[in-house]
Amino acid sequence: MSVYLDWAATTPPDPAVIAEYSRIAQTDWYNPSSAHEGGRRVRSVLEDSRRRAADALSSDPESIVFTSGGTESDHIPLLALLQRSSRGSIAISAIEHAAVSEQAKAMEQAGWKTLIIPSNRDGIITPEAVLSTIREDTALVAVMGVNNETGAIQPIREIADALEAGRPAKRMPHFHVDAVQAVGKIPFDFNVPGVHSYALSAHKIGGPRGIGLLKLSKQIEPFVRGGGQEGGLRPGTENVAGAAALAMALEGATRRIAEGTAGEEIANRLFAGIANIPGIRPIPDGRAEADPRFSPFIAQFTNRRFPGEVLVRALSDRNIYISTGSACSSKKKKRPVLEAMRVDPDSQQNAFRISSGPGTTESDIDAVLAALSELMGV
Amino acid sequence: MSVYLDWAATTPPDPAVIAEYSRIAQTDWYNPSSAHEGGRRVRSVLEDSRRRAADALSSDPESIVFTSGGTESDHIPLLALLQRSSRGSIAISAIEHAAVSEQAKAMEQAGWKTLIIPSNRDGIITPEAVLSTIREDTALVAVMGVNNETGAIQPIREIADALEAGRPAKRMPHFHVDAVQAVGKIPFDFNVPGVHSYALSAHKIGGPRGIGLLKLSKQIEPFVRGGGQEGGLRPGTENVAGAAALAMALEGATRRIAEGTAGEEIANRLFAGIANIPGIRPIPDGRAEADPRFSPFIAQFTNRRFPGEVLVRALSDRNIYISTGSACSSKKKKRPVLEAMRVDPDSQQNAFRISSGPGTTESDIDAVLAALSELMGV
């Protein structure tokens, strides 16, 4: 058996959720756009899933657009800008996931200027940083809910308020929040006034791969088009089994949050243990247990002895699975999030991430602490 | 039990394929981009699926890009045009699926001109029509393999040859083929010289929803970006279970083609039966059994008595499931494919599609023939 501490990359599937996927895929397989009784029945399964997902987010079914995952959910508002007749700028935080940051860069080829909202040394985007970055022509602002490498919780409500009160233009920019690492992990409001869209992914909360959703509180004109499914916002035959599985996973995630999770205890044990291992320190410096500015489920550290990927491999050899940072950029050596936090190059190179989830046990934490102690030569 | 004759909209799932999906989703759930042993193991499952899918198409694994479905596979080459520094034109056939035609229209907002390649009255795109439509600035040509409403098989090889020999520009345009209705239905070459990409979808061959592939024989610079997965061509955590299921479905589809299918016999029975029902005639006019220019699995008809959607409902009430045309545009009254074939408005309005698959039986055909006879007042 391995110790899994890479929950930010993906989560172990909930067997009940996969069973539900499998059941719906077998029984309710008709195309929901077909006008016959089979199609109509599957349409009602899809709409029922939409209602359940909406309920879990305390939102309206009309605001839920099922997508193929977090990346596509991030892309829909960004690509919708191509539909506008004039070009302008896009302001994204310096710590966004590649789904946002790489796509924003690509938008430059289509005439859009990308502005980077700087992070502070703690990996947090302040409302002031947002206001001092945006311009009158800023059409979209993207700040993620919880950073996937450091766990830093971003002040989304404060940023939305600042945009409302202090923006340079008359028109509100579209404010998009990638909430992939927030949902099911921390209490998180999916209905902040002034936030226009949230991106979610099923496989980060025990659901299957290939399904996610965009929670959209504002009408947008999509650029990516096809058969008109999902209110015209996400073309392609609907993944009904995936939608049902996502709804079920979201219900579970919401329940866990409502019941209170063991995340804090796990984080406390981890940080207390790390403090006793010479040669390892948290990023940002001074992050300690129970810091409410961070998700208890994601922690970034650096060490004096090994490059991050060497440490990942050494732990893997001991059947302990962690990552350096984003799995999505594990092949690249660059660490843009740490760079944005002004972490020095050596500490960046030797950085690693421990991410946990509702299934993480104290003995998982003890195992990684023991292995790290050994590797640090304690 | 219902009689299912809407296979072009989606196919009944192969229970073995869904079981394989479920098995991989439960056991090989790690993120293939994670550097630990779990991630590496899942990476090998993904690459094994890629090899199997490639083998089924007699192609190289390097040419296989897993996507979320047919629509996304159609979009990747189209959206890649946005990466180019100059704009030009896109030539699409008049009978393309909405995934291509609606996206091509959207590209106009980004400065690309859409040219429509006319169809003949049989719903076939001739090489001559392609050559007389394209211009020197045509960067992409899209002609589908098998039309989803009429079953017309397009002369892809002849079009590719014509583009090679007779194009007005030095540079070959990217030639994209939506092969969603071709794969597993008719013998189809996925390696025609001069064709640069093919789009496929799993759920049209017994696989799950939410997974498809783009078979790409030419390097393109993608516009849609993120974590760099699938060689940078399709961002988002890989749907490994979906990829394995698609590979398995493709293997089954290829086997069926190699063994020869009963499609012709089913088509013969259908057309012979329809010929005996007054008030119903095929579209195009004169299409008869065993016409090699059409897929035996898709047939379009029109009738004298009922609007298509009324007929669909009347058959549904008798537990027989068909569609009017594309399920993806079932909510729209317009029939652009029939319009392109110069079908008169009344015949368009009263048109309906019967589509079958490898599971279709003679008694399914007899059931729809009996119901249609009754409805026509025979």
GROMACS .gro file of N, CA and C in nm, chain A residues 42-115:
model
  222
   42VAL      N    1  -3.346   1.074  -2.071
   42VAL     CA    2  -3.207   1.105  -2.037
   42VAL      C    3  -3.190   1.255  -2.014
   43ARG      N    4  -3.264   1.335  -2.089
   43ARG     CA    5  -3.263   1.480  -2.065
   43ARG      C    6  -3.302   1.508  -1.921
   44SER      N    7  -3.400   1.435  -1.870
   44SER     CA    8  -3.445   1.462  -1.732
   44SER      C    9  -3.339   1.417  -1.630
   45VAL      N   10  -3.263   1.312  -1.663
   45VAL     CA   11  -3.151   1.272  -1.575
   45VAL      C   12  -3.046   1.384  -1.573
   46LEU      N   13  -3.020   1.439  -1.690
   46LEU     CA   14  -2.922   1.548  -1.699
   46LEU      C   15  -2.968   1.669  -1.620
   47GLU      N   16  -3.095   1.706  -1.637
   47GLU     CA   17  -3.145   1.825  -1.568
   47GLU      C   18  -3.155   1.802  -1.417
   48ASP      N   19  -3.181   1.678  -1.379
   48ASP     CA   20  -3.182   1.644  -1.238
   48ASP      C   21  -3.040   1.659  -1.178
   49SER      N   22  -2.941   1.615  -1.255
   49SER     CA   23  -2.801   1.630  -1.211
   49SER      C   24  -2.766   1.778  -1.198
   50ARG      N   25  -2.817   1.857  -1.290
   50ARG     CA   26  -2.789   2.001  -1.287
   50ARG      C   27  -2.848   2.063  -1.160
   51ARG      N   28  -2.972   2.022  -1.129
   51ARG     CA   29  -3.037   2.074  -1.007
   51ARG      C   30  -2.958   2.034  -0.883
   52ARG      N   31  -2.914   1.908  -0.880
   52ARG     CA   32  -2.841   1.860  -0.763
   52ARG      C   33  -2.707   1.933  -0.748
   53ALA      N   34  -2.638   1.952  -0.859
   53ALA     CA   35  -2.511   2.026  -0.855
   53ALA      C   36  -2.534   2.169  -0.810
   54ALA      N   37  -2.642   2.229  -0.862
   54ALA     CA   38  -2.675   2.367  -0.824
   54ALA      C   39  -2.705   2.375  -0.675
   55ASP      N   40  -2.785   2.282  -0.626
   55ASP     CA   41  -2.818   2.280  -0.483
   55ASP      C   42  -2.692   2.271  -0.398
   56ALA      N   43  -2.600   2.186  -0.440
   56ALA     CA   44  -2.476   2.168  -0.362
   56ALA      C   45  -2.396   2.298  -0.355
   57LEU      N   46  -2.413   2.383  -0.458
   57LEU     CA   47  -2.342   2.512  -0.459
   57LEU      C   48  -2.433   2.627  -0.417
   58SER      N   49  -2.552   2.594  -0.367
   58SER     CA   50  -2.653   2.693  -0.329
   58SER      C   51  -2.683   2.789  -0.444
   59SER      N   52  -2.689   2.733  -0.564
   59SER     CA   53  -2.709   2.816  -0.683
   59SER      C   54  -2.830   2.769  -0.762
   60ASP      N   55  -2.858   2.841  -0.870
   60ASP     CA   56  -2.968   2.805  -0.959
   60ASP      C   57  -2.920   2.706  -1.066
   61PRO      N   58  -3.006   2.613  -1.104
   61PRO     CA   59  -2.969   2.521  -1.212
   61PRO      C   60  -2.929   2.594  -1.341
   62GLU      N   61  -2.993   2.709  -1.365
   62GLU     CA   62  -2.964   2.784  -1.488
   62GLU      C   63  -2.818   2.829  -1.494
   63SER      N   64  -2.754   2.837  -1.378
   63SER     CA   65  -2.616   2.888  -1.376
   63SER      C   66  -2.512   2.778  -1.398
   64ILE      N   67  -2.557   2.652  -1.409
   64ILE     CA   68  -2.463   2.540  -1.417
   64ILE      C   69  -2.442   2.495  -1.562
   65VAL      N   70  -2.319   2.502  -1.609
   65VAL     CA   71  -2.283   2.454  -1.743
   65VAL      C   72  -2.188   2.336  -1.725
   66PHE      N   73  -2.229   2.219  -1.766
   66PHE     CA   74  -2.139   2.103  -1.755
   66PHE      C   75  -2.034   2.110  -1.866
   67THR      N   76  -1.910   2.083  -1.828
   67THR     CA   77  -1.797   2.091  -1.922
   67THR      C   78  -1.716   1.962  -1.912
   68SER      N   79  -1.605   1.957  -1.983
   68SER     CA   80  -1.521   1.837  -1.978
   68SER      C   81  -1.421   1.842  -1.863
   69GLY      N   82  -1.419   1.953  -1.786
   69GLY     CA   83  -1.326   1.959  -1.673
   69GLY      C   84  -1.290   2.102  -1.637
   70GLY      N   85  -1.197   2.115  -1.544
   70GLY     CA   86  -1.156   2.246  -1.495
   70GLY      C   87  -1.098   2.334  -1.604
   71THR      N   88  -1.013   2.275  -1.687
   71THR     CA   89  -0.948   2.354  -1.792
   71THR      C   90  -1.050   2.415  -1.887
   72GLU      N   91  -1.143   2.332  -1.934
   72GLU     CA   92  -1.244   2.386  -2.026
   72GLU      C   93  -1.331   2.490  -1.956
   73SER      N   94  -1.360   2.468  -1.829
   73SER     CA   95  -1.439   2.567  -1.755
   73SER      C   96  -1.366   2.700  -1.747
   74ASP      N   97  -1.234   2.694  -1.729
   74ASP     CA   98  -1.154   2.818  -1.729
   74ASP      C   99  -1.155   2.884  -1.866
   75HIS      N  100  -1.159   2.801  -1.969
   75HIS     CA  101  -1.145   2.856  -2.105
   75HIS      C  102  -1.270   2.926  -2.157
   76ILE      N  103  -1.387   2.880  -2.116
   76ILE     CA  104  -1.509   2.934  -2.176
   76ILE      C  105  -1.519   3.086  -2.161
   77PRO      N  106  -1.502   3.141  -2.038
   77PRO     CA  107  -1.508   3.288  -2.029
   77PRO      C  108  -1.394   3.357  -2.103
   78LEU      N  109  -1.275   3.296  -2.099
   78LEU     CA  110  -1.160   3.358  -2.168
   78LEU      C  111  -1.184   3.363  -2.319
   79LEU      N  112  -1.221   3.248  -2.376
   79LEU     CA  113  -1.238   3.242  -2.521
   79LEU      C  114  -1.358   3.325  -2.567
   80ALA      N  115  -1.456   3.344  -2.476
   80ALA     CA  116  -1.573   3.425  -2.513
   80ALA      C  117  -1.531   3.568  -2.550
   81LEU      N  118  -1.416   3.611  -2.500
   81LEU     CA  119  -1.370   3.746  -2.534
   81LEU      C  120  -1.349   3.761  -2.685
   82LEU      N  121  -1.317   3.650  -2.751
   82LEU     CA  122  -1.292   3.656  -2.896
   82LEU      C  123  -1.418   3.695  -2.973
   83GLN      N  124  -1.531   3.682  -2.907
   83GLN     CA  125  -1.658   3.714  -2.969
   83GLN      C  126  -1.682   3.865  -2.971
   84ARG      N  127  -1.605   3.937  -2.889
   84ARG     CA  128  -1.628   4.083  -2.882
   84ARG      C  129  -1.571   4.153  -3.006
   85SER      N  130  -1.631   4.265  -3.036
   85SER     CA  131  -1.587   4.335  -3.156
   85SER      C  132  -1.460   4.417  -3.131
   86SER      N  133  -1.436   4.457  -3.005
   86SER     CA  134  -1.312   4.529  -2.979
   86SER      C  135  -1.221   4.447  -2.888
   87ARG      N  136  -1.095   4.474  -2.895
   87ARG     CA  137  -0.996   4.405  -2.813
   87ARG      C  138  -0.960   4.492  -2.692
   88GLY      N  139  -0.899   4.431  -2.593
   88GLY     CA  140  -0.858   4.507  -2.475
   88GLY      C  141  -0.758   4.426  -2.397
   89SER      N  142  -0.771   4.426  -2.264
   89SER     CA  143  -0.675   4.352  -2.184
   89SER      C  144  -0.744   4.253  -2.092
   90ILE      N  145  -0.666   4.153  -2.052
   90ILE     CA  146  -0.708   4.048  -1.960
   90ILE      C  147  -0.613   4.057  -1.841
   91ALA      N  148  -0.667   4.066  -1.720
   91ALA     CA  149  -0.580   4.073  -1.602
   91ALA      C  150  -0.590   3.942  -1.526
   92ILE      N  151  -0.479   3.870  -1.519
   92ILE     CA  152  -0.479   3.743  -1.446
   92ILE      C  153  -0.375   3.750  -1.336
   93SER      N  154  -0.402   3.678  -1.229
   93SER     CA  155  -0.306   3.680  -1.119
   93SER      C  156  -0.180   3.605  -1.159
   94ALA      N  157  -0.072   3.637  -1.092
   94ALA     CA  158   0.058   3.575  -1.122
   94ALA      C  159   0.064   3.430  -1.076
   95ILE      N  160  -0.040   3.385  -1.006
   95ILE     CA  161  -0.035   3.249  -0.951
   95ILE      C  162  -0.142   3.159  -1.011
   96GLU      N  163  -0.197   3.198  -1.127
   96GLU     CA  164  -0.303   3.118  -1.187
   96GLU      C  165  -0.250   2.983  -1.235
   97HIS      N  166  -0.340   2.888  -1.243
   97HIS     CA  167  -0.313   2.757  -1.304
   97HIS      C  168  -0.284   2.778  -1.453
   98ALA      N  169  -0.207   2.686  -1.510
   98ALA     CA  170  -0.172   2.695  -1.653
   98ALA      C  171  -0.294   2.705  -1.743
   99ALA      N  172  -0.407   2.647  -1.701
   99ALA     CA  173  -0.529   2.653  -1.783
   99ALA      C  174  -0.567   2.799  -1.810
  100VAL      N  175  -0.542   2.885  -1.712
  100VAL     CA  176  -0.570   3.027  -1.728
  100VAL      C  177  -0.448   3.100  -1.785
  101SER      N  178  -0.332   3.078  -1.725
  101SER     CA  179  -0.216   3.160  -1.763
  101SER      C  180  -0.169   3.130  -1.907
  102GLU      N  181  -0.168   3.003  -1.945
  102GLU     CA  182  -0.124   2.971  -2.081
  102GLU      C  183  -0.226   3.018  -2.184
  103GLN      N  184  -0.355   3.006  -2.150
  103GLN     CA  185  -0.457   3.051  -2.245
  103GLN      C  186  -0.456   3.202  -2.258
  104ALA      N  187  -0.432   3.270  -2.146
  104ALA     CA  188  -0.424   3.417  -2.153
  104ALA      C  189  -0.310   3.459  -2.245
  105LYS      N  190  -0.197   3.388  -2.235
  105LYS     CA  191  -0.084   3.418  -2.325
  105LYS      C  192  -0.125   3.397  -2.470
  106ALA      N  193  -0.196   3.286  -2.496
  106ALA     CA  194  -0.238   3.256  -2.634
  106ALA      C  195  -0.330   3.365  -2.688
  107MET      N  196  -0.406   3.427  -2.598
  107MET     CA  197  -0.500   3.532  -2.641
  107MET      C  198  -0.426   3.653  -2.700
  108GLU      N  199  -0.299   3.667  -2.666
  108GLU     CA  200  -0.222   3.781  -2.719
  108GLU      C  201  -0.214   3.772  -2.872
  109GLN      N  202  -0.206   3.649  -2.923
  109GLN     CA  203  -0.200   3.629  -3.067
  109GLN      C  204  -0.329   3.679  -3.134
  110ALA      N  205  -0.437   3.681  -3.055
  110ALA     CA  206  -0.565   3.726  -3.109
  110ALA      C  207  -0.593   3.872  -3.073
  111GLY      N  208  -0.489   3.942  -3.030
  111GLY     CA  209  -0.504   4.085  -3.009
  111GLY      C  210  -0.534   4.129  -2.867
  112TRP      N  211  -0.537   4.036  -2.774
  112TRP     CA  212  -0.564   4.071  -2.635
  112TRP      C  213  -0.433   4.085  -2.558
  113LYS      N  214  -0.425   4.190  -2.476
  113LYS     CA  215  -0.307   4.215  -2.394
  113LYS      C  216  -0.328   4.146  -2.259
  114THR      N  217  -0.226   4.073  -2.212
  114THR     CA  218  -0.237   4.010  -2.081
  114THR      C  219  -0.163   4.091  -1.976
  115LEU      N  220  -0.233   4.126  -1.871
  115LEU     CA  221  -0.174   4.198  -1.758
  115LEU      C  222  -0.162   4.099  -1.641
   0.00000   0.00000   0.00000
